Short mmCIF file of C-alpha atoms and ligand atoms in Angstrom, two decimals:
data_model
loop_
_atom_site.label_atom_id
_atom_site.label_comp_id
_atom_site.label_asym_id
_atom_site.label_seq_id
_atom_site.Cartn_x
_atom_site.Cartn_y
_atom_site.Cartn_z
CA UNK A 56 5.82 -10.25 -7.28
CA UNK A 57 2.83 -11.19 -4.63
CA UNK A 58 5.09 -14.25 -3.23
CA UNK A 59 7.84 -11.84 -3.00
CA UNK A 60 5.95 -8.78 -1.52
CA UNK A 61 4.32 -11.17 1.13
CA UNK A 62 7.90 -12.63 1.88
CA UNK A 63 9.43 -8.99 2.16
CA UNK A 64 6.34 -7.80 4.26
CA UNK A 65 6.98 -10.91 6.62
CA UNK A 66 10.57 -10.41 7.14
CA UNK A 67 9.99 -6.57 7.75
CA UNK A 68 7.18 -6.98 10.45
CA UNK A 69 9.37 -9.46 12.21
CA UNK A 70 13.22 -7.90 11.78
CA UNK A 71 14.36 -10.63 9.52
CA UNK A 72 17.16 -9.78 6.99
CA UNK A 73 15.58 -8.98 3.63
CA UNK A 74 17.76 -10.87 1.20
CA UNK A 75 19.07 -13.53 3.38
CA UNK A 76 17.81 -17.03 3.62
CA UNK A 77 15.35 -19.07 1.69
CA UNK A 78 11.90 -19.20 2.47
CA UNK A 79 10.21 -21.12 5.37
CA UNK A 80 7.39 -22.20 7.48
CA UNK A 81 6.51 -19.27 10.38
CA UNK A 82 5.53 -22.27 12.29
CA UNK A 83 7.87 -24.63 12.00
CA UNK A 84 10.47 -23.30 10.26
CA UNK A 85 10.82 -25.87 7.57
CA UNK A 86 12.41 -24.88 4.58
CA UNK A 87 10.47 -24.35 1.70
CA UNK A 88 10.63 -26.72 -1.49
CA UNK A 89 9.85 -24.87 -5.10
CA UNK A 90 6.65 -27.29 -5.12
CA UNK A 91 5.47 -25.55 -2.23
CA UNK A 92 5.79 -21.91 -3.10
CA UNK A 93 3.49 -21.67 -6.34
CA UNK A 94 1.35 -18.42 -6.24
CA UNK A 95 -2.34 -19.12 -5.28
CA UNK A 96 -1.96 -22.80 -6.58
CA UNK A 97 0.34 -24.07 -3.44
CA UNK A 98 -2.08 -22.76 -0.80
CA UNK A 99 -5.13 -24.11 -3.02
CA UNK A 100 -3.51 -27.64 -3.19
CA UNK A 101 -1.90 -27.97 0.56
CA UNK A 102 -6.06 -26.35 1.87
CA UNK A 103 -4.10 -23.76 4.00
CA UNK A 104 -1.66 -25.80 5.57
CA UNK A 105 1.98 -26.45 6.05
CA UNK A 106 3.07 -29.56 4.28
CA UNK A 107 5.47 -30.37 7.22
CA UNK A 108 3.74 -29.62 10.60
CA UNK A 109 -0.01 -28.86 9.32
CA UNK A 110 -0.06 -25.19 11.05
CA UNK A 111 -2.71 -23.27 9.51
CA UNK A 112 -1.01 -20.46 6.74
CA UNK A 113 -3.10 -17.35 6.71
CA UNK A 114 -5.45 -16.56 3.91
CA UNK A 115 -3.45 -13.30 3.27
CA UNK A 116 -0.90 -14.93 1.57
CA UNK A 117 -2.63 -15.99 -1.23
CA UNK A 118 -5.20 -13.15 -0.98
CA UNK A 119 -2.09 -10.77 -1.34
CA UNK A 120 -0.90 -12.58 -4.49
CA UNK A 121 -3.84 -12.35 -6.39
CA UNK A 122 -4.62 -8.79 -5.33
CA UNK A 123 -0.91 -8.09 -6.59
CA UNK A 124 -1.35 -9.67 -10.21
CA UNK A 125 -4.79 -7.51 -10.16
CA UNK A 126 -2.94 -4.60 -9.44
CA UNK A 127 -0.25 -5.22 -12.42
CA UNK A 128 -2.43 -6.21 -15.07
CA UNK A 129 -4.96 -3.25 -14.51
CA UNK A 130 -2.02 -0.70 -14.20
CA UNK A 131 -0.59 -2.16 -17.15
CA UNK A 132 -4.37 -2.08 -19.59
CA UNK A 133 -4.33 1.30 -18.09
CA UNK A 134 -0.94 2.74 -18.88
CA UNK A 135 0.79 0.37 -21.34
CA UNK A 136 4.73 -0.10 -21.40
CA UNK A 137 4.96 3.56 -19.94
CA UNK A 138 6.99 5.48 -17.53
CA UNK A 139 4.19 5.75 -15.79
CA UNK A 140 2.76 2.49 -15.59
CA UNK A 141 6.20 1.41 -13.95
CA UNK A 142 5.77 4.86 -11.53
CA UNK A 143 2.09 3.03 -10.90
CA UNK A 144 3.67 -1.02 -10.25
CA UNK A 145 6.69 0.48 -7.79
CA UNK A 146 4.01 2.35 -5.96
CA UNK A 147 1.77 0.26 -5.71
CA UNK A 148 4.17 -2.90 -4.54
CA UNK A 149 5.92 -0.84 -1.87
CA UNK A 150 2.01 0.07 -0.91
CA UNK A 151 0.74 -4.01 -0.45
CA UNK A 152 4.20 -4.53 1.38
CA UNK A 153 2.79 -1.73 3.78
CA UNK A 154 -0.65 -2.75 3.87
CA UNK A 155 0.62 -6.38 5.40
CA UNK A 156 2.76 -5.15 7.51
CA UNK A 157 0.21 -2.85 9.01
CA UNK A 158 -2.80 -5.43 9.04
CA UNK A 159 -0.24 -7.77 10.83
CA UNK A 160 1.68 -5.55 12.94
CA UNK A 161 -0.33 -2.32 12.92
CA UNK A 162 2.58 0.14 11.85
CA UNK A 163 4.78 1.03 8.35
CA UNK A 164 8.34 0.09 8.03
CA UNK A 165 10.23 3.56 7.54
CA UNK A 166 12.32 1.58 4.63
CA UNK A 167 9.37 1.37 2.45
CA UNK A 168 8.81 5.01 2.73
CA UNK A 169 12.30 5.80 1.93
CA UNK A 170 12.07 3.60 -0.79
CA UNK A 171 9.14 5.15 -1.94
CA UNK A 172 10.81 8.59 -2.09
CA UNK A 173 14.21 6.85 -3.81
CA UNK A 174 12.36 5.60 -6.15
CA UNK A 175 10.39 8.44 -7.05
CA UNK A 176 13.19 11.06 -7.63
CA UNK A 177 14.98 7.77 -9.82
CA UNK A 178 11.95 8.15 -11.68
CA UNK A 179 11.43 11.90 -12.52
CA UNK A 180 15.06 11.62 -13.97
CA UNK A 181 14.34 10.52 -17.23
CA UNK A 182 11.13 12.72 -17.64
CA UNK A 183 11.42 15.27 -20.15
CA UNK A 184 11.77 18.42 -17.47
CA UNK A 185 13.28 16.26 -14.13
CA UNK A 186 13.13 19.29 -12.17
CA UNK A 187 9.43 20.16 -12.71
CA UNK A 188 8.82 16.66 -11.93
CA UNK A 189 9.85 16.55 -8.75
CA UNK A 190 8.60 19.61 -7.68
CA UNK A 191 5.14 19.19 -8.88
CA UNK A 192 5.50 15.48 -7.02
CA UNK A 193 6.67 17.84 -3.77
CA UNK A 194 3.76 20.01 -3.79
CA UNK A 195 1.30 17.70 -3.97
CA UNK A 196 2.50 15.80 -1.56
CA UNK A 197 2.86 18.33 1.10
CA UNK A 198 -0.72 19.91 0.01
CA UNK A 199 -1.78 17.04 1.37
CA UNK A 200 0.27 16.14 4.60
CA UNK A 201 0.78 19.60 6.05
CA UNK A 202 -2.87 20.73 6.37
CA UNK A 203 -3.92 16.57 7.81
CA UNK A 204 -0.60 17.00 10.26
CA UNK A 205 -2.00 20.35 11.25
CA UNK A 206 -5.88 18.65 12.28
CA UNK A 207 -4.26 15.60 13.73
CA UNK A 208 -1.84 17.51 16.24
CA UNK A 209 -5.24 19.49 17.14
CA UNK A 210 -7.08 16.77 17.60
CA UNK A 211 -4.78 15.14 19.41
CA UNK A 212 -4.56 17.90 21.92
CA UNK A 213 -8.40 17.96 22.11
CA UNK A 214 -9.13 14.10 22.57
CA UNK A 215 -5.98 13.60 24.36
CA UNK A 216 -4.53 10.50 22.29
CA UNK A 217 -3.24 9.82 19.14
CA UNK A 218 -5.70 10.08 16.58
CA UNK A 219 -3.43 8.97 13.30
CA UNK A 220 -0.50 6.94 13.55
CA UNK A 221 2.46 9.01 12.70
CA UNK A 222 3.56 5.92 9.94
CA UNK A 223 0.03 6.89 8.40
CA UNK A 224 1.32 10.28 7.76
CA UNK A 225 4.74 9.75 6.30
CA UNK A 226 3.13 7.07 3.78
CA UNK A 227 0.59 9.79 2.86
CA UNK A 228 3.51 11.77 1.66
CA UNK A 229 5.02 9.21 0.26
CA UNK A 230 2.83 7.97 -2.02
CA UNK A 231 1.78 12.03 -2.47
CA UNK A 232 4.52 12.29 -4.44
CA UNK A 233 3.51 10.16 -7.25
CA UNK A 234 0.49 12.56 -7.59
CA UNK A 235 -0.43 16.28 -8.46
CA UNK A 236 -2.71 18.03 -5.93
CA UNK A 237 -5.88 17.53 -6.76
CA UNK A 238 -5.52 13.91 -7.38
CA UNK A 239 -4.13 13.57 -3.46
CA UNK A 240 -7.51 15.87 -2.23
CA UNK A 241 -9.51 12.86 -4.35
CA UNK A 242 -6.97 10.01 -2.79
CA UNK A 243 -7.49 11.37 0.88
CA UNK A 244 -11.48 11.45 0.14
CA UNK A 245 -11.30 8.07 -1.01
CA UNK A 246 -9.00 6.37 1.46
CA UNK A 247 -11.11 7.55 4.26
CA UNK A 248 -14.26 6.24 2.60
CA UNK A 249 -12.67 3.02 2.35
CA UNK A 250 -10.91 2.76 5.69
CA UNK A 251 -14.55 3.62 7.21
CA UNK A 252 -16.08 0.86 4.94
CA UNK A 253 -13.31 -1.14 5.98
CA UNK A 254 -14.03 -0.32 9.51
CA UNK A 255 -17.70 -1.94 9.59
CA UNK A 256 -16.74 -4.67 7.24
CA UNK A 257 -13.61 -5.70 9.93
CA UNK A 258 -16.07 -4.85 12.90
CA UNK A 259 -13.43 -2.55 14.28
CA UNK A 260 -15.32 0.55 14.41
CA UNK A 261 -15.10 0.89 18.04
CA UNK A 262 -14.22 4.43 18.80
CA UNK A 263 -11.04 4.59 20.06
CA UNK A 264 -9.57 1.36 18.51
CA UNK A 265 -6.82 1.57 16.36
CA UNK A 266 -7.86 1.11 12.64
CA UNK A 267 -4.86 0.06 9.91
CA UNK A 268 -4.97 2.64 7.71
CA UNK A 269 -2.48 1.92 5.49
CA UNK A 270 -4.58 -0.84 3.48
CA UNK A 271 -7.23 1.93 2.99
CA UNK A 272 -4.34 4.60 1.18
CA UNK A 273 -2.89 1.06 -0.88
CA UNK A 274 -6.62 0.64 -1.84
CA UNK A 275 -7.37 4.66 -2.59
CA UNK A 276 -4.12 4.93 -4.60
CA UNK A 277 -4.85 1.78 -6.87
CA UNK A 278 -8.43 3.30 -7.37
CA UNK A 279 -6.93 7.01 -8.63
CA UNK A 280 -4.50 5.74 -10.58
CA UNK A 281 -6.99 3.78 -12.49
CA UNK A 282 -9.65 6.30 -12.33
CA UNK A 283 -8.35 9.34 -10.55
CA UNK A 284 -8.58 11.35 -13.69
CA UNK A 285 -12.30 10.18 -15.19
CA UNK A 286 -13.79 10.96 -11.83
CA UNK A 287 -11.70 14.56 -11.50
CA UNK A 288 -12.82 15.67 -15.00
CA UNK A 289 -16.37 14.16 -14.44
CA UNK A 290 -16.82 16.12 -10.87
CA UNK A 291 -15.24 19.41 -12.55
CA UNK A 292 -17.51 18.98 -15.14
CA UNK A 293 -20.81 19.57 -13.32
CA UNK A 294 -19.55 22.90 -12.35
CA UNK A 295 -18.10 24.33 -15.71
ZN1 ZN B 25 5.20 -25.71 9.13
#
């Protein structure tokens, strides 16, 4: 799923046709042989490099595959065979697919958003009331995204530029929907935490400079639907 997630990501960030073609070097443009496409181990083996020219393959690739089998083995100790563990893995994929496309390119492919939404009405069909499903997934998404759309116009009309990409706002609600309310109040706390930490890490605190903020929303929605829950119960807890 990481090889194929990377591949997708590639293809989207530079127009290529999603299922045609096999795989190849961005440098060259060598086709790639099986040998040469092993998760984590290929990259390990060649140091980094293309086996045909030598070019220098990013780091992301194989950091993106591991990340990916983290993310699917901790969704799946977490949830089991569930519903919702496979509600978790779709998010979560279409999410890293974003998150390189973003780092790379700096904005979201509106086909991973659709597929986001696709896949989460799919989803609430086989739950045991569909229709209370969906609209619970609806109103926590738009808790979310109407009230940020509503500060970022403003402060776009005070600053004078674009202050959030709007791709950052449609993959909020997109990946809203896969969460009630108060989950997407902790997910918006968190992603902001991280894209700051991210920020300083990256150096790219500067104001004004764009910031990717998808990675930081991939990164926030892993971390609540691991621990969303624990830390709601554990913060509503001091209080009651
Ligand atoms: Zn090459």
């Amino acid at each position: 799923m990481g090889s194929f997630l990377n591949c997708l990501a590639w293809r989207l960030a530079h127009g290529e046709a999603v299922s045609k073609g096999r795989s190849h070097c961005p440098a060259c443009g060598h086709t790639l042989a099986a040998r040469d496409l092993i998760p984590l181990f290929s990259w390990l083996l060649l140091r980094g490099r293309c086996r045909y020219c030598g070019g220098r393959i990013s780091p992301r690739y194989p950091a993106a595959e591991l990340v990916t089998a983290l993310a699917y083995v901790s969704v799946a100790a977490r949830y089991g065979l569930t519903l919702d563990a496979l509600r978790g893995l779709v998010l979560l994929s279409l999410l890293i697919a974003a998150s390189l496309v973003d780092l790379e390119e700096g904005w979201i492919p509106d086909r991973l958003v659709l597929a986001g939404i696709g896949a989460f009405v799919l989803l609430a069909l086989p739950d045991a009331a569909p229709l209370a499903a969906l609209g619970r997934g609806l109103f926590g998404a738009l808790a979310v995204t109407l009230p940020l759309l509503a500060l970022v116009l403003l402060a776009d009309r005070l600053l004078g530029r674009e202050t959030m990409g709007g791709g950052d706002i449609k993959l909020l609600f997109m990946l809203g929907l896969y969460f009630d309310w108060k989950l997407n109040l902790l997910l918006l706390i968190a992603a902001c935490l991280l894209g700051l930490g991210l920020a300083l890490i990256l150096g790219r605190a500067r104001p004004g400079a764009p910031f990717p903020f998808g990675p930081a929303l991939a990164a926030a929605a892993w971390f609540v639907l691991l621990a969303g829950r624990g830390v709601l119960d554990w913060y509503l807890g001091l209080f009651f």
